[in-house]
Coordinates of C-alpha atoms in Angstrom, one line a residue:
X1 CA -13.8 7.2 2.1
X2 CA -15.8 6.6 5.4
X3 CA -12.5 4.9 7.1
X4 CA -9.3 6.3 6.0
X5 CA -8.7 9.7 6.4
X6 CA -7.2 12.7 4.1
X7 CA -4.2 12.9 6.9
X8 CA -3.7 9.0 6.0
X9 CA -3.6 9.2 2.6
X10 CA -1.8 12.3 1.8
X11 CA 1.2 12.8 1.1
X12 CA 3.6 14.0 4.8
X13 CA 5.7 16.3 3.0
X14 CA 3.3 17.9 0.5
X15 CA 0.0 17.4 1.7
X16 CA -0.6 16.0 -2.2
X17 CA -3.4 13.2 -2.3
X18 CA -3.7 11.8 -5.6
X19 CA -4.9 8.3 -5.8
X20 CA -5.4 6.1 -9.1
X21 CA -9.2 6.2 -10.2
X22 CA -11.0 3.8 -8.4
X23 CA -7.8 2.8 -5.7
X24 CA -9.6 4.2 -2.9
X25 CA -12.4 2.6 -3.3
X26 CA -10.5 -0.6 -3.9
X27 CA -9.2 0.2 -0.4
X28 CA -12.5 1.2 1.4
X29 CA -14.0 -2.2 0.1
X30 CA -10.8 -4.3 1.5
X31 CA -11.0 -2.9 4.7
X32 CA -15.1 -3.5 4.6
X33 CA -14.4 -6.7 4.0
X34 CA -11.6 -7.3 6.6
X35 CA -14.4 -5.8 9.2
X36 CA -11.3 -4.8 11.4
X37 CA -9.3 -1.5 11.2
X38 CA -6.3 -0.8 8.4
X39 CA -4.0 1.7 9.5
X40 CA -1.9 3.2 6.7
X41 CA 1.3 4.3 7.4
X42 CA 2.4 5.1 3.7
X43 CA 0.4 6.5 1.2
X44 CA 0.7 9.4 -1.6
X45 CA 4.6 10.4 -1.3
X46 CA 5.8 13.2 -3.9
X47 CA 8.9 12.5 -5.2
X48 CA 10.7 14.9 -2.9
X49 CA 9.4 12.6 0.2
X50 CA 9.8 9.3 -1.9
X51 CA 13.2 10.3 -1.4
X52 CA 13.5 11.0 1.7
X53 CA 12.6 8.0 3.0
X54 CA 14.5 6.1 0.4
X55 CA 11.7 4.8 -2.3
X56 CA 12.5 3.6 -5.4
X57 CA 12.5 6.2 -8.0
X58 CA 9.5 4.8 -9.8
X59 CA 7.3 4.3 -6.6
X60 CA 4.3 2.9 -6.9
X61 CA 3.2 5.1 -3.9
X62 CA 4.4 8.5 -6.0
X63 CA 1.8 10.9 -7.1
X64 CA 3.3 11.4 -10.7
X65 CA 2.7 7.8 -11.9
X66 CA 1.9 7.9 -15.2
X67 CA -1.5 9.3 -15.6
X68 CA -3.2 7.5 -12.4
X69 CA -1.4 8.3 -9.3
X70 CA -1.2 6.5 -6.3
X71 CA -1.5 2.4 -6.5
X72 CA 0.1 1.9 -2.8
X73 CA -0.5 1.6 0.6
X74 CA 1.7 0.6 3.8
X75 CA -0.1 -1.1 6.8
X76 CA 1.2 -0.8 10.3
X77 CA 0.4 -4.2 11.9
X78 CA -1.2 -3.2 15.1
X79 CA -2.0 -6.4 15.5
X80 CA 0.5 -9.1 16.6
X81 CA -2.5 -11.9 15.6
X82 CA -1.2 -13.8 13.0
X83 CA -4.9 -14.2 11.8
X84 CA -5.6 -10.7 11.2
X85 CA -2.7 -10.5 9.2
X86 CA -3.6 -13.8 6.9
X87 CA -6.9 -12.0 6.5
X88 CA -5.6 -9.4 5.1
X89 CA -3.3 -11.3 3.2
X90 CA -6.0 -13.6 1.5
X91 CA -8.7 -10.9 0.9
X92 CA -5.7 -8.8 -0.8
X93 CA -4.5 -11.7 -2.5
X94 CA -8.5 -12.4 -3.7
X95 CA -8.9 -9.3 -5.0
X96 CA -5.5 -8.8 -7.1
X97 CA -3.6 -6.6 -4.6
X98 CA 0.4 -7.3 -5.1
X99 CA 1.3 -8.4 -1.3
X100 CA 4.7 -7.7 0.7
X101 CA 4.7 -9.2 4.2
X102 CA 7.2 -7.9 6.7
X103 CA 7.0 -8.6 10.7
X104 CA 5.7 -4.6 11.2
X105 CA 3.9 -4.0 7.7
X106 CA 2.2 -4.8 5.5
X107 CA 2.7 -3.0 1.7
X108 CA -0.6 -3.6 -0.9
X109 CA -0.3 -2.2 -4.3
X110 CA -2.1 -2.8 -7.5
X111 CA 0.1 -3.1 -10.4
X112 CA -1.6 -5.7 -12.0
X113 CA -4.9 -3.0 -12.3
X114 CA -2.5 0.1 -13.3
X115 CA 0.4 -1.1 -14.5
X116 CA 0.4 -4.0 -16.6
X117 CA 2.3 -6.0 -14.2
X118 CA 1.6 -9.1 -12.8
X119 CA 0.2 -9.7 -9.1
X120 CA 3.3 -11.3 -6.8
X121 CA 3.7 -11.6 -3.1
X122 CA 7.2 -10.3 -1.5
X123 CA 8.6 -11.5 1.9
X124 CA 10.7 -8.8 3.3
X125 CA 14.2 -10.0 4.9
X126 CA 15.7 -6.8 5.2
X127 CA 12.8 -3.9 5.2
X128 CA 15.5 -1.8 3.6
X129 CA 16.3 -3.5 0.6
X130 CA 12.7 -5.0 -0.5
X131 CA 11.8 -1.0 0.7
X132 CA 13.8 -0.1 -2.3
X133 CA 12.7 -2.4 -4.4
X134 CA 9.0 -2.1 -3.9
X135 CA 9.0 1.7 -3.3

């Protein structure tokens, strides 16, 4: 991937980087497309780290998903510009990433593409709780 790098991605505990069969690339093409800079805060985790930082169990950021991997990425918000982050926002949204918006991050997953599930849109109150709940 020309703009994330393995340090990104990986996981922080275990070094592991597993992503889901074509997720990286969905991610490469979002950020193409943005024609701004993504910064991932949260990528692969291994279970041991999922826990560590409180995930939920069955992460969508865990390595040992099923058969694919990782489907999830955290975005630091840099950018206080609330039109960066609506770009963001809509390209995900155009391009079936699931979408929860706190006031620091920005979490994209696709579990409509890997999991059956369909696309939503979170709004994080408290970034503990929805952190739980979306892993």
């Amino acid at each position: 991937l020309d703009h994330f790098s393995r340090s990104e991605l990986a996981c922080p505990t275990t070094d592991e980087l597993r992503l889901a069969t074509g997720f990286g690339e969905a991610l490469e093409r979002l950020r193409v497309e943005l024609d701004a800079p993504i910064y991932l805060t949260s990528a692969c985790r291994s279970p041991t780290h999922n826990a560590r930082v409180d995930g939920h169990p069955r992460s969508l950021h865990l390595t040992v998903n099923g058969h694919w991997g990782l489907v999830a990425a955290v975005l630091s918000m840099p950018s206080p510009l609330i039109e960066y982050r609506a770009k963001i926002i809509s390209l995900a949204l155009d391009r079936d990433w699931s979408v929860g918006v706190a006031s620091n991050f920005i979490h994209l997953d696709q579990r409509s593409r890997y999991c059956g599930l369909p696309q939503v849109v979170y709004h994080y109150r408290d970034n503990h709780e929805l952190s739980r709940i979306l892993g």
